[in-house]
Amino acid sequence: MTERELTAFFEDLHRHPELALKEERTTAKVKEALAGAGIEIHACGMETGLIAIVRGSRPGRVIGLRADMDALPVQEETGLPYASCVAGVMHACGHDFHTSCMLGAALELKAREKELCGTVKIVFQPGEEISAGGQIAARQKILQDCQEFYAAHSYPGFPAGTLGIKPGPVMAAPDAFTIRIRGKGAHAGNPHLGVDPIPAAAALVMSAQSIVSRTKDAFEPAVLSFTHLQAGSTWNVVPEEALIEGTLRTLNMNLRKDMQQRLNAMTDLTARAYGCEAQIEWMIGPDPVINDASLCDQAAEIAKGLGLTVARQDNTMGGEDFSEYLKICPGAFIRVGTGGGFPNHHPQFTADEGALAPAAHFFAELALQRACADR
Ligand code: NI
C-alpha cells in the first residue's frame, strides 16, 4: 500500500465511524486489505475485530501489535472534507488512525517477511471505549506466546513526527462506582418522621475527598470524581433514596485497592451516621498501563534511528484496556504525535495525516527488530 493509499484508507474509516463492538464495516475493510496481501487472519473472540499474523522466514521471537477500532458517540465538528457521515458518531479518539497505522505496519511486515525472524501478531481490537474488547482479545489462545506487546495512540500534544515514549505508568486504572443511600421518605415539613438521605449524600461527597488529600502519599497520583448526584423530584417531599456515581483513577494497584476500601467504609459509616443505609457497587476497569523501561529505551532508539523525535509523554488519568495485553508479556503504549490542537474525545479532534505513514513504518520496524532481537 502506498502512502497515498494508506491515507485514503484512513479517510475512509474516518468517514464511516462505528461504535464499540459494532465495527463491522471497519473489520471488513481491514480484512479485505490484509487478505489482498495474503496475510493470515484469525478471529479475536468477538464478532468484530481480528488478529493478523505475519510469519517470518527464520525462527525468532513473537511480537504483538495492537490497534483499537471503535469510534465515539460524538457529533463531529471538524469541517474536514472527510468528516463523519454518520450523525452523532465520530472517530474522536483517533482509533481510525491506529487501525490504519497497524494495517500499514502489517502490510510492510508482509512485504519484508524474508527479513523477518519469528512472528508478528497484529490485533485489530474492537470495543476499547467501553473497556470490553481488550480482555476478550487478550485472552485468545493464539496471543499467549507473545513476548512483547506494543500499541499506538494518537496524541494531539505532539506534532507529526514525534513519538511519546515513557517507562512506567502511563494510563490509570479507571474504576467506576454507583452508591445508593436509602433513607425513609416523608413530608418535607415533617422530616423527623422520615430519614433524609440528602444530608448523608452531601456529607459523603464532601468528606470523601479527604481520602485523596489525607490518606495517601502525595507523590502517588489518584483522582476521585463524583459525576452524578441525584435525589428526589420536587421541593416538598423528603426522598427515599439518593444516588451517587463517580470514578476512581489510580496508577498503583495497592493504592487502588486501599482507596476502594476507604470509600466503601466512608460510604457505609457516613450513611449510618445519618440513619441511612448505603450500598456501593463497583465496576472495576482495566489495570493501569505500565510500560516496560528497557523496551521503552529500545523503542526510542529505533524511533530516533528512523529520524523521529522522541519526547517524554505525560501521564494521563484516562484508562486504556491495553493493560490486558500486558498481563501476557511486557510492552509499551506509545503515543504518536498527531497535532491538531484539540484533545482526544473533542468534537474538533483531528489527526495529522502526515503522521500516519511514518508511524506505520516505525511500528513495522519496531516489530521486525524486536522479533529478530536476541531477547
Ligand atoms: Ni483512544
GROMACS .gro file of C-alpha atoms and ligand atoms in nm:
model
  376
    1MET     CA    1   0.000   0.000   0.000
    2THR     CA    2   0.145   0.336  -0.096
    3GLU     CA    3   0.140   0.631   0.140
    4ARG     CA    4  -0.143   0.782  -0.061
    5GLU     CA    5  -0.345   0.459  -0.041
    6LEU     CA    6  -0.289   0.438   0.333
    7THR     CA    7  -0.410   0.797   0.374
    8ALA     CA    8  -0.716   0.719   0.163
    9PHE     CA    9  -0.782   0.413   0.382
   10PHE     CA   10  -0.767   0.633   0.694
   11GLU     CA   11  -1.002   0.892   0.543
   12ASP     CA   12  -1.248   0.620   0.451
   13LEU     CA   13  -1.251   0.486   0.808
   14HIS     CA   14  -1.290   0.840   0.939
   15ARG     CA   15  -1.591   0.895   0.715
   16HIS     CA   16  -1.756   0.574   0.838
   17PRO     CA   17  -1.707   0.556   1.217
   18GLU     CA   18  -1.864   0.266   1.407
   19LEU     CA   19  -1.935   0.244   1.780
   20ALA     CA   20  -1.783  -0.012   2.018
   21LEU     CA   21  -1.847  -0.377   1.922
   22LYS     CA   22  -2.025  -0.264   1.603
   23GLU     CA   23  -1.709  -0.222   1.392
   24GLU     CA   24  -1.843  -0.441   1.110
   25ARG     CA   25  -1.755  -0.228   0.809
   26THR     CA   26  -1.418  -0.138   0.961
   27THR     CA   27  -1.339  -0.507   1.019
   28ALA     CA   28  -1.442  -0.593   0.662
   29LYS     CA   29  -1.219  -0.319   0.519
   30VAL     CA   30  -0.917  -0.429   0.724
   31LYS     CA   31  -0.981  -0.794   0.634
   32GLU     CA   32  -1.003  -0.709   0.267
   33ALA     CA   33  -0.670  -0.524   0.270
   34LEU     CA   34  -0.494  -0.800   0.470
   35ALA     CA   35  -0.637  -1.082   0.260
   36GLY     CA   36  -0.536  -0.897  -0.057
   37ALA     CA   37  -0.176  -0.915   0.065
   38GLY     CA   38  -0.207  -1.283   0.158
   39ILE     CA   39  -0.185  -1.221   0.534
   40GLU     CA   40  -0.315  -1.489   0.771
   41ILE     CA   41  -0.631  -1.380   0.957
   42HIS     CA   42  -0.783  -1.517   1.281
   43ALA     CA   43  -1.087  -1.427   1.488
   44CYS     CA   44  -1.032  -1.230   1.810
   45GLY     CA   45  -1.318  -1.377   2.014
   46MET     CA   46  -1.576  -1.118   1.910
   47GLU     CA   47  -1.799  -1.064   1.607
   48THR     CA   48  -1.587  -0.768   1.504
   49GLY     CA   49  -1.212  -0.721   1.505
   50LEU     CA   50  -0.946  -0.973   1.407
   51ILE     CA   51  -0.591  -1.090   1.460
   52ALA     CA   52  -0.348  -1.082   1.165
   53ILE     CA   53  -0.034  -1.294   1.170
   54VAL     CA   54   0.283  -1.235   0.968
   55ARG     CA   55   0.533  -1.520   0.989
   56GLY     CA   56   0.899  -1.464   0.921
   57SER     CA   57   1.131  -1.684   0.721
   58ARG     CA   58   1.353  -1.777   1.018
   59PRO     CA   59   1.289  -1.865   1.381
   60GLY     CA   60   1.271  -1.573   1.619
   61ARG     CA   61   1.052  -1.413   1.881
   62VAL     CA   62   0.680  -1.338   1.890
   63ILE     CA   63   0.583  -0.971   1.894
   64GLY     CA   64   0.231  -0.834   1.934
   65LEU     CA   65   0.098  -0.506   1.796
   66ARG     CA   66  -0.242  -0.370   1.887
   67ALA     CA   67  -0.475  -0.114   1.728
   68ASP     CA   68  -0.823  -0.030   1.854
   69MET     CA   69  -1.102   0.033   1.604
   70ASP     CA   70  -1.408   0.191   1.763
   71ALA     CA   71  -1.548   0.544   1.743
   72LEU     CA   72  -1.735   0.756   1.999
   73PRO     CA   73  -2.091   0.888   2.033
   74VAL     CA   74  -1.977   1.244   1.950
   75GLN     CA   75  -2.113   1.476   1.679
   76GLU     CA   76  -1.817   1.574   1.461
   77GLU     CA   77  -1.744   1.948   1.421
   78THR     CA   78  -1.409   1.940   1.236
   79GLY     CA   79  -1.533   2.056   0.896
   80LEU     CA   80  -1.286   1.812   0.736
   81PRO     CA   81  -1.358   1.710   0.375
   82TYR     CA   82  -1.363   1.350   0.502
   83ALA     CA   83  -1.572   1.423   0.815
   84SER     CA   84  -1.801   1.154   0.956
   85CYS     CA   85  -2.111   1.083   0.752
   86VAL     CA   86  -2.277   0.912   1.049
   87ALA     CA   87  -2.479   1.153   1.265
   88GLY     CA   88  -2.369   1.154   1.628
   89VAL     CA   89  -2.075   0.917   1.574
   90MET     CA   90  -1.715   1.026   1.528
   91HIS     CA   91  -1.360   0.895   1.538
   92ALA     CA   92  -1.279   1.150   1.809
   93CYS     CA   93  -1.003   0.941   1.968
   94GLY     CA   94  -0.805   0.858   1.655
   95HIS     CA   95  -0.879   0.484   1.655
   96ASP     CA   96  -0.918   0.515   1.275
   97PHE     CA   97  -0.556   0.637   1.277
   98HIS     CA   98  -0.443   0.344   1.495
   99THR     CA   99  -0.620   0.090   1.272
  100SER     CA  100  -0.469   0.243   0.956
  101CYS     CA  101  -0.126   0.265   1.122
  102MET     CA  102  -0.119  -0.103   1.221
  103LEU     CA  103  -0.262  -0.206   0.885
  104GLY     CA  104   0.026  -0.020   0.721
  105ALA     CA  105   0.269  -0.194   0.957
  106ALA     CA  106   0.118  -0.538   0.883
  107LEU     CA  107   0.145  -0.484   0.508
  108GLU     CA  108   0.506  -0.366   0.538
  109LEU     CA  109   0.596  -0.667   0.754
  110LYS     CA  110   0.439  -0.898   0.497
  111ALA     CA  111   0.638  -0.730   0.220
  112ARG     CA  112   0.955  -0.776   0.430
  113GLU     CA  113   0.879  -1.131   0.551
  114LYS     CA  114   1.215  -1.258   0.416
  115GLU     CA  115   1.392  -1.023   0.661
  116LEU     CA  116   1.161  -1.116   0.947
  117CYS     CA  117   1.253  -1.371   1.212
  118GLY     CA  118   0.980  -1.511   1.433
  119THR     CA  119   0.624  -1.391   1.414
  120VAL     CA  120   0.429  -1.069   1.447
  121LYS     CA  121   0.067  -1.085   1.564
  122ILE     CA  122  -0.137  -0.773   1.496
  123VAL     CA  123  -0.459  -0.729   1.693
  124PHE     CA  124  -0.733  -0.509   1.547
  125GLN     CA  125  -0.936  -0.477   1.865
  126PRO     CA  126  -1.300  -0.374   1.890
  127GLY     CA  127  -1.473  -0.214   2.188
  128GLU     CA  128  -1.189  -0.022   2.355
  129GLU     CA  129  -1.403   0.278   2.451
  130ILE     CA  130  -1.628   0.064   2.669
  131SER     CA  131  -1.337  -0.141   2.814
  132ALA     CA  132  -1.491  -0.456   2.668
  133GLY     CA  133  -1.268  -0.570   2.383
  134GLY     CA  134  -0.924  -0.586   2.543
  135GLN     CA  135  -0.998  -0.854   2.796
  136ILE     CA  136  -1.161  -1.081   2.537
  137ALA     CA  137  -0.896  -1.033   2.268
  138ALA     CA  138  -0.604  -1.064   2.510
  139ARG     CA  139  -0.735  -1.399   2.636
  140GLN     CA  140  -0.726  -1.558   2.291
  141LYS     CA  141  -0.504  -1.865   2.294
  142ILE     CA  142  -0.326  -1.752   1.982
  143LEU     CA  143  -0.178  -1.449   2.163
  144GLN     CA  144  -0.045  -1.630   2.469
  145ASP     CA  145   0.303  -1.687   2.320
  146CYS     CA  146   0.362  -1.314   2.260
  147GLN     CA  147   0.685  -1.195   2.423
  148GLU     CA  148   0.638  -0.820   2.381
  149PHE     CA  149   0.329  -0.610   2.301
  150TYR     CA  150   0.308  -0.258   2.161
  151ALA     CA  151   0.018  -0.020   2.099
  152ALA     CA  152  -0.011   0.314   1.922
  153HIS     CA  153  -0.223   0.601   2.045
  154SER     CA  154  -0.277   0.937   1.879
  155TYR     CA  155  -0.161   1.236   2.083
  156PRO     CA  156  -0.254   1.597   1.995
  157GLY     CA  157   0.013   1.730   2.235
  158PHE     CA  158   0.295   1.645   1.992
  159PRO     CA  159   0.328   1.729   1.621
  160ALA     CA  160   0.356   1.466   1.348
  161GLY     CA  161   0.700   1.305   1.357
  162THR     CA  162   0.720   1.299   1.737
  163LEU     CA  163   0.658   0.989   1.948
  164GLY     CA  164   0.586   0.992   2.322
  165ILE     CA  165   0.765   0.701   2.488
  166LYS     CA  166   0.781   0.681   2.865
  167PRO     CA  167   0.867   0.399   3.104
  168GLY     CA  168   0.643   0.318   3.399
  169PRO     CA  169   0.276   0.400   3.448
  170VAL     CA  170   0.119   0.599   3.162
  171MET     CA  171  -0.256   0.538   3.190
  172ALA     CA  172  -0.472   0.495   3.500
  173ALA     CA  173  -0.698   0.216   3.622
  174PRO     CA  174  -1.043   0.368   3.558
  175ASP     CA  175  -1.283   0.218   3.814
  176ALA     CA  176  -1.643   0.335   3.837
  177PHE     CA  177  -1.890   0.315   4.125
  178THR     CA  178  -2.259   0.361   4.199
  179ILE     CA  179  -2.369   0.444   4.553
  180ARG     CA  180  -2.730   0.420   4.672
  181ILE     CA  181  -2.813   0.580   5.006
  182ARG     CA  182  -3.151   0.472   5.137
  183GLY     CA  183  -3.347   0.672   5.393
  184LYS     CA  184  -3.720   0.694   5.454
  185GLY     CA  185  -3.948   0.929   5.263
  186ALA     CA  186  -4.152   1.190   5.446
  187HIS     CA  187  -4.337   1.521   5.411
  188ALA     CA  188  -4.072   1.793   5.381
  189GLY     CA  189  -4.246   1.982   5.663
  190ASN     CA  190  -4.203   1.681   5.896
  191PRO     CA  191  -3.852   1.550   5.826
  192HIS     CA  192  -3.839   1.391   6.174
  193LEU     CA  193  -4.097   1.138   6.058
  194GLY     CA  194  -3.860   1.013   5.785
  195VAL     CA  195  -3.487   0.969   5.730
  196ASP     CA  196  -3.345   1.215   5.479
  197PRO     CA  197  -3.077   1.061   5.250
  198ILE     CA  198  -2.973   1.401   5.108
  199PRO     CA  199  -2.756   1.524   5.400
  200ALA     CA  200  -2.585   1.184   5.404
  201ALA     CA  201  -2.511   1.206   5.029
  202ALA     CA  202  -2.387   1.565   5.061
  203ALA     CA  203  -2.165   1.476   5.358
  204LEU     CA  204  -2.019   1.178   5.173
  205VAL     CA  205  -1.935   1.383   4.861
  206MET     CA  206  -1.757   1.644   5.074
  207SER     CA  207  -1.573   1.413   5.312
  208ALA     CA  208  -1.462   1.154   5.055
  209GLN     CA  209  -1.213   1.399   4.903
  210SER     CA  210  -1.014   1.363   5.225
  211ILE     CA  211  -0.935   1.007   5.109
  212VAL     CA  212  -0.733   1.170   4.829
  213SER     CA  213  -0.588   1.456   5.031
  214ARG     CA  214  -0.522   1.286   5.369
  215THR     CA  215  -0.473   0.911   5.334
  216LYS     CA  216  -0.223   0.857   5.052
  217ASP     CA  217   0.131   0.955   4.964
  218ALA     CA  218   0.124   1.294   4.794
  219PHE     CA  219   0.359   1.157   4.524
  220GLU     CA  220   0.110   0.885   4.423
  221PRO     CA  221  -0.146   1.024   4.178
  222ALA     CA  222  -0.515   0.949   4.231
  223VAL     CA  223  -0.841   1.110   4.125
  224LEU     CA  224  -1.180   1.062   4.289
  225SER     CA  225  -1.459   1.230   4.091
  226PHE     CA  226  -1.829   1.232   4.176
  227THR     CA  227  -2.004   1.288   3.848
  228HIS     CA  228  -2.371   1.217   3.910
  229LEU     CA  229  -2.574   1.307   4.215
  230GLN     CA  230  -2.948   1.263   4.220
  231ALA     CA  231  -3.222   1.259   4.484
  232GLY     CA  232  -3.588   1.346   4.495
  233SER     CA  233  -3.802   1.514   4.233
  234THR     CA  234  -3.976   1.806   4.399
  235TRP     CA  235  -3.947   2.066   4.679
  236ASN     CA  236  -4.187   1.938   4.940
  237VAL     CA  237  -4.101   1.570   4.969
  238VAL     CA  238  -3.809   1.409   5.156
  239PRO     CA  239  -3.698   1.141   4.910
  240GLU     CA  240  -3.638   0.775   4.988
  241GLU     CA  241  -3.304   0.748   4.815
  242ALA     CA  242  -3.001   0.939   4.689
  243LEU     CA  243  -2.787   0.812   4.402
  244ILE     CA  244  -2.422   0.896   4.351
  245GLU     CA  245  -2.198   0.787   4.062
  246GLY     CA  246  -1.834   0.855   4.005
  247THR     CA  247  -1.492   0.724   3.917
  248LEU     CA  248  -1.167   0.641   4.095
  249ARG     CA  249  -0.843   0.667   3.892
  250THR     CA  250  -0.513   0.528   4.017
  251LEU     CA  251  -0.176   0.421   3.875
  252ASN     CA  252  -0.079   0.189   4.160
  253MET     CA  253  -0.253  -0.143   4.230
  254ASN     CA  254  -0.210  -0.133   4.610
  255LEU     CA  255  -0.333   0.224   4.631
  256ARG     CA  256  -0.626   0.132   4.410
  257LYS     CA  257  -0.739  -0.141   4.649
  258ASP     CA  258  -0.679   0.076   4.955
  259MET     CA  259  -0.881   0.368   4.817
  260GLN     CA  260  -1.167   0.139   4.719
  261GLN     CA  261  -1.179   0.005   5.075
  262ARG     CA  262  -1.166   0.354   5.223
  263LEU     CA  263  -1.452   0.474   5.003
  264ASN     CA  264  -1.652   0.162   5.096
  265ALA     CA  265  -1.601   0.231   5.465
  266MET     CA  266  -1.672   0.603   5.439
  267THR     CA  267  -1.991   0.535   5.242
  268ASP     CA  268  -2.119   0.285   5.497
  269LEU     CA  269  -2.026   0.484   5.807
  270THR     CA  270  -2.144   0.821   5.673
  271ALA     CA  271  -2.480   0.675   5.571
  272ARG     CA  272  -2.521   0.514   5.913
  273ALA     CA  273  -2.426   0.834   6.093
  274TYR     CA  274  -2.730   0.992   5.925
  275GLY     CA  275  -2.957   0.698   5.999
  276CYS     CA  276  -2.946   0.571   5.639
  277GLU     CA  277  -2.822   0.255   5.473
  278ALA     CA  278  -2.583   0.258   5.179
  279GLN     CA  279  -2.481   0.019   4.907
  280ILE     CA  280  -2.180   0.071   4.683
  281GLU     CA  281  -2.135  -0.119   4.362
  282TRP     CA  282  -1.801  -0.115   4.179
  283MET     CA  283  -1.745  -0.156   3.806
  284ILE     CA  284  -1.379  -0.249   3.807
  285GLY     CA  285  -1.199  -0.117   3.498
  286PRO     CA  286  -0.877  -0.233   3.331
  287ASP     CA  287  -0.549  -0.221   3.524
  288PRO     CA  288  -0.318   0.079   3.482
  289VAL     CA  289  -0.097   0.067   3.172
  290ILE     CA  290   0.263   0.029   3.289
  291ASN     CA  291   0.532   0.049   3.021
  292ASP     CA  292   0.844  -0.167   3.046
  293ALA     CA  293   1.151   0.055   3.095
  294SER     CA  294   1.401  -0.139   2.884
  295LEU     CA  295   1.154  -0.190   2.597
  296CYS     CA  296   1.084   0.186   2.604
  297ASP     CA  297   1.457   0.257   2.571
  298GLN     CA  298   1.488   0.021   2.276
  299ALA     CA  299   1.176   0.157   2.105
  300ALA     CA  300   1.310   0.511   2.149
  301GLU     CA  301   1.643   0.412   1.989
  302ILE     CA  302   1.461   0.259   1.691
  303ALA     CA  303   1.245   0.571   1.655
  304LYS     CA  304   1.548   0.800   1.660
  305GLY     CA  305   1.718   0.577   1.403
  306LEU     CA  306   1.425   0.645   1.172
  307GLY     CA  307   1.461   1.020   1.217
  308LEU     CA  308   1.163   1.057   1.451
  309THR     CA  309   1.171   1.281   1.756
  310VAL     CA  310   1.116   1.111   2.090
  311ALA     CA  311   0.957   1.306   2.374
  312ARG     CA  312   0.854   1.207   2.723
  313GLN     CA  313   0.480   1.178   2.721
  314ASP     CA  314   0.276   1.296   3.017
  315ASN     CA  315   0.083   1.050   3.229
  316THR     CA  316  -0.291   1.069   3.195
  317MET     CA  317  -0.557   0.954   3.438
  318GLY     CA  318  -0.758   0.827   3.140
  319GLY     CA  319  -0.793   0.449   3.113
  320GLU     CA  320  -0.693   0.200   2.841
  321ASP     CA  321  -0.760  -0.170   2.810
  322PHE     CA  322  -0.416  -0.224   2.651
  323SER     CA  323  -0.318  -0.326   3.006
  324GLU     CA  324  -0.495  -0.659   2.934
  325TYR     CA  325  -0.216  -0.748   2.689
  326LEU     CA  326   0.049  -0.653   2.942
  327LYS     CA  327  -0.079  -0.942   3.155
  328ILE     CA  328   0.064  -1.172   2.884
  329CYS     CA  329   0.405  -1.007   2.848
  330PRO     CA  330   0.582  -0.671   2.892
  331GLY     CA  331   0.530  -0.397   2.638
  332ALA     CA  332   0.481  -0.030   2.574
  333PHE     CA  333   0.191   0.201   2.498
  334ILE     CA  334   0.339   0.455   2.258
  335ARG     CA  335   0.193   0.798   2.184
  336VAL     CA  336   0.204   0.909   1.823
  337GLY     CA  337   0.207   1.286   1.780
  338THR     CA  338  -0.088   1.381   1.560
  339GLY     CA  339  -0.106   1.758   1.625
  340GLY     CA  340  -0.440   1.924   1.564
  341GLY     CA  341  -0.480   2.134   1.877
  342PHE     CA  342  -0.793   1.966   2.019
  343PRO     CA  343  -0.784   1.689   2.280
  344ASN     CA  344  -0.895   1.330   2.224
  345HIS     CA  345  -1.276   1.289   2.252
  346HIS     CA  346  -1.334   1.654   2.147
  347PRO     CA  347  -1.577   1.716   1.854
  348GLN     CA  348  -1.297   1.905   1.675
  349PHE     CA  349  -1.027   1.641   1.733
  350THR     CA  350  -0.823   1.579   1.417
  351ALA     CA  351  -0.519   1.362   1.344
  352ASP     CA  352  -0.250   1.497   1.109
  353GLU     CA  353  -0.234   1.258   0.814
  354GLY     CA  354   0.135   1.334   0.777
  355ALA     CA  355   0.194   1.132   1.094
  356LEU     CA  356   0.042   0.814   0.952
  357ALA     CA  357   0.299   0.664   0.714
  358PRO     CA  358   0.599   0.735   0.944
  359ALA     CA  359   0.410   0.577   1.237
  360ALA     CA  360   0.320   0.269   1.032
  361HIS     CA  361   0.684   0.233   0.925
  362PHE     CA  362   0.804   0.278   1.284
  363PHE     CA  363   0.580   0.000   1.421
  364ALA     CA  364   0.682  -0.233   1.135
  365GLU     CA  365   1.050  -0.162   1.206
  366LEU     CA  366   0.999  -0.197   1.582
  367ALA     CA  367   0.826  -0.535   1.543
  368LEU     CA  368   1.086  -0.654   1.293
  369GLN     CA  369   1.383  -0.557   1.507
  370ARG     CA  370   1.232  -0.690   1.830
  371ALA     CA  371   1.129  -1.020   1.665
  372CYS     CA  372   1.485  -1.068   1.542
  373ALA     CA  373   1.648  -0.950   1.870
  374ASP     CA  374   1.836  -1.189   2.099
  375ARG     CA  375   1.586  -1.101   2.370
  376NI      NI  376  -0.846   0.609   2.249
   0.00000   0.00000   0.00000
